[in-house]
Short mmCIF file of C-alpha atoms in Angstrom, two decimals:
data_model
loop_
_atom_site.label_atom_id
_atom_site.label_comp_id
_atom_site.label_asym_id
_atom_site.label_seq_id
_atom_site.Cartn_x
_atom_site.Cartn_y
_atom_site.Cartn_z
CA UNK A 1 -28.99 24.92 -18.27
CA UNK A 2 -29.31 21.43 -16.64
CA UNK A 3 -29.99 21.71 -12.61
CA UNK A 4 -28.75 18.68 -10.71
CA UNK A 5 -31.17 17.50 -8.19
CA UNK A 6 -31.08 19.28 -4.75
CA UNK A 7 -28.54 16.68 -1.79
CA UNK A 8 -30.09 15.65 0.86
CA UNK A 9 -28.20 14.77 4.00
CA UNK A 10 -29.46 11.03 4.15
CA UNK A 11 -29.99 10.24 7.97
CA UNK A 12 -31.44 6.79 8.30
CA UNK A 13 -30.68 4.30 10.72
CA UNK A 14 -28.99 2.18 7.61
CA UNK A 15 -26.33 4.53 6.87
CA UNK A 16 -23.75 2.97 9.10
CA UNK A 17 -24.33 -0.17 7.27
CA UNK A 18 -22.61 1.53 4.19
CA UNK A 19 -19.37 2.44 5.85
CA UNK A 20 -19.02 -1.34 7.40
CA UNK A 21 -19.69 -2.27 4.00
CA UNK A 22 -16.52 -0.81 2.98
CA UNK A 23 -14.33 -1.57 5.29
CA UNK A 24 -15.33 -5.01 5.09
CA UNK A 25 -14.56 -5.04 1.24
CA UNK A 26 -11.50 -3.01 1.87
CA UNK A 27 -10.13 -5.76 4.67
CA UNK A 28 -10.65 -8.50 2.10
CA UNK A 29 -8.80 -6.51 -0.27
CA UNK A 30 -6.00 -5.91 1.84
CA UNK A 31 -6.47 -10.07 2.86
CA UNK A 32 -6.41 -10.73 -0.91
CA UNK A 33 -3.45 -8.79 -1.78
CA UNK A 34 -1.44 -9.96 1.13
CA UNK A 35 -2.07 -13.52 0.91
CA UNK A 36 -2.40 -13.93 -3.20
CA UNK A 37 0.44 -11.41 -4.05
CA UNK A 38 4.10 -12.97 -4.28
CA UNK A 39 5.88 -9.76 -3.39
CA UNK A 40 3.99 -9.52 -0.32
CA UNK A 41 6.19 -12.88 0.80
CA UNK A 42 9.11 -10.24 0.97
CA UNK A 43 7.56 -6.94 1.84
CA UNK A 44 6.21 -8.43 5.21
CA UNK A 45 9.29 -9.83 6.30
CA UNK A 46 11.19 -6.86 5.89
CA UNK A 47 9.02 -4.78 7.81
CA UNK A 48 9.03 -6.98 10.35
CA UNK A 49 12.65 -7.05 10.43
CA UNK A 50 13.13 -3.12 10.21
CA UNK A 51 10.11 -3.38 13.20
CA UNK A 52 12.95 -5.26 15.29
CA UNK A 53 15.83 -3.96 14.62
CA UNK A 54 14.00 -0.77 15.24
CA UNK A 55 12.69 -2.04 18.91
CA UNK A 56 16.19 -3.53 19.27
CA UNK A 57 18.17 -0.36 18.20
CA UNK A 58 15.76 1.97 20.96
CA UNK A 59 14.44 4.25 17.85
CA UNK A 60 12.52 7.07 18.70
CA UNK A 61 9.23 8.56 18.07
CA UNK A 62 10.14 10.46 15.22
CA UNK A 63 12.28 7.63 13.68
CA UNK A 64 9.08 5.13 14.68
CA UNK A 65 6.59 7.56 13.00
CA UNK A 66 9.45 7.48 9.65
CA UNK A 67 9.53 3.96 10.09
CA UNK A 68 6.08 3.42 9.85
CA UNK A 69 5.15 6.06 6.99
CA UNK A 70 7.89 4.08 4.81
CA UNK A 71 5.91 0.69 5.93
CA UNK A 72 3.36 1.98 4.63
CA UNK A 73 4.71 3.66 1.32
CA UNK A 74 5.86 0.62 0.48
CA UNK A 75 2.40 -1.67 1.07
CA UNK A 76 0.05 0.55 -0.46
CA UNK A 77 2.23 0.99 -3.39
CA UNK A 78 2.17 -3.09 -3.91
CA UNK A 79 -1.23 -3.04 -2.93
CA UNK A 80 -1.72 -0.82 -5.63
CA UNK A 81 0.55 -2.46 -8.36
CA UNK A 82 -1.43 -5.66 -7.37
CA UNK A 83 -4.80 -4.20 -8.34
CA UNK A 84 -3.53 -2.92 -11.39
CA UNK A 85 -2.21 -6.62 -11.98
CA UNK A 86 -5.07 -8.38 -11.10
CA UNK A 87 -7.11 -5.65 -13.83
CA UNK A 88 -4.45 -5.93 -16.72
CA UNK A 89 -5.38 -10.07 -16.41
CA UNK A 90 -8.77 -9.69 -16.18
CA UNK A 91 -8.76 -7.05 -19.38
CA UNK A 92 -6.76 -9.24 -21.56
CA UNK A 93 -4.48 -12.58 -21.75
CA UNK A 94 -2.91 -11.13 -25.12
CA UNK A 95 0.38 -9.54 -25.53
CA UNK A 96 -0.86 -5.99 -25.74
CA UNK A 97 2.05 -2.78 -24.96
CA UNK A 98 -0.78 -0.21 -23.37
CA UNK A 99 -1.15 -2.85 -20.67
CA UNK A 100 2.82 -3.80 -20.86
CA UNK A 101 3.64 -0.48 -20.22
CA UNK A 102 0.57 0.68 -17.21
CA UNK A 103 2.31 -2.78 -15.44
CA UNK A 104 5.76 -1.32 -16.06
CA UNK A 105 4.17 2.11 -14.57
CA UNK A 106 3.23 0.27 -11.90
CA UNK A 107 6.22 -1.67 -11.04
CA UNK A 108 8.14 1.29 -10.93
CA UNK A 109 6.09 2.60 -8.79
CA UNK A 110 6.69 -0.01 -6.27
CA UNK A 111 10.37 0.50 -6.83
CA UNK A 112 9.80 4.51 -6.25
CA UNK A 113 8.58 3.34 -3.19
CA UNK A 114 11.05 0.74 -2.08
CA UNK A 115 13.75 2.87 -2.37
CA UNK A 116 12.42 6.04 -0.83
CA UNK A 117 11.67 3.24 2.26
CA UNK A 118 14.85 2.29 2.10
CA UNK A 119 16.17 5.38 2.43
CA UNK A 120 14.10 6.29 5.46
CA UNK A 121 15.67 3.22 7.02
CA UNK A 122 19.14 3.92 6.55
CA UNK A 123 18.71 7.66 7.73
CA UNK A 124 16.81 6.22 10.91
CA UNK A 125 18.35 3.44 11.54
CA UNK A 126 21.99 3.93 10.62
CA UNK A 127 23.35 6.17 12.90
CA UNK A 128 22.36 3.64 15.52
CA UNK A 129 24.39 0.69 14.31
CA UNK A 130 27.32 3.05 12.53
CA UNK A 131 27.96 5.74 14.69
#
C-alpha cells in the first residue's frame, strides 16, 4: 500500500500571491473571451438591454436576482464554448468529427443557456409590459 505524503497547511507570507495570480489570469480570460469572441458582440448588448428595460420596468429584487443569474447562465456558458473553441483550434486545423461534435456539444450548450435566459426574462419581465 502506497502512503501519500502527509499536507501541510502552507502558511507563508507568499501564499496570497497565488490567489492574485489567479484572478489575474482569470480577468484576462474573461478580457480575452469578451473582446476576441464574436458572440460576445450580441450577448453584451442584450444584457444591457434586459438591464434597462429591467431599471425602466421597476423589477424587483427577486426578478433582479433572476435577471442576473440568467446574465450569467448565459456568459459563462459562451465563456465556456469559447474555451472549448479556442482548444479544438489549437488541437487540430483538420476536419476531424470528435472535435465537430465536442463544438456542437458546446454550442448547444450555449443555446441551453440562451433559452433558459430567455425564459427567465419573459417570466420577469412580461407581466410588466403585458399585464
Amino acid at each position: 500500500m502506497s502512503q501519500t505524503p502527509e499536507r501541510t497547511p502552507v502558511r507563508d507570507r507568499w501564499t496570497h500571491l497565488n490567489w492574485v495570480r489567479k484572478f489575474q489570469v482569470a480577468f484576462r480570460g474573461l478580457g480575452i473571451g469578451i473582446t476576441r469572441t464574436a458572440s460576445f458582440r450580441v450577448h453584451l448588448p442584450v444584457a444591457v438591454a434586459v438591464c434597462g428595460v429591467a431599471v425602466w420596468g421597476e423589477v424587483d429584487w427577486q426578478g433582479w436576482i433572476a435577471l442576473v443569474f440568467a446574465i450569467g447562465l448565459v456568459i459563462t456558458a459562451e465563456l465556456l464554448n469559447s474555451a472549448i473553441e479556442t482548444l479544438s483550434r489549437a488541437i487540430s486545423q483538420e476536419e476531424n468529427p470528435w472535435i465537430r461534435d465536442a463544438l456542437d456539444i458546446a454550442a448547444g450548450g450555449v443555446l441551453a443557456a440562451s433559452l433558459v435566459a430567455m425564459t427567465i426574462g419573459v417570466l420577469v419581465l412580461g407581466p410588466r409590459f403585458w399585464p
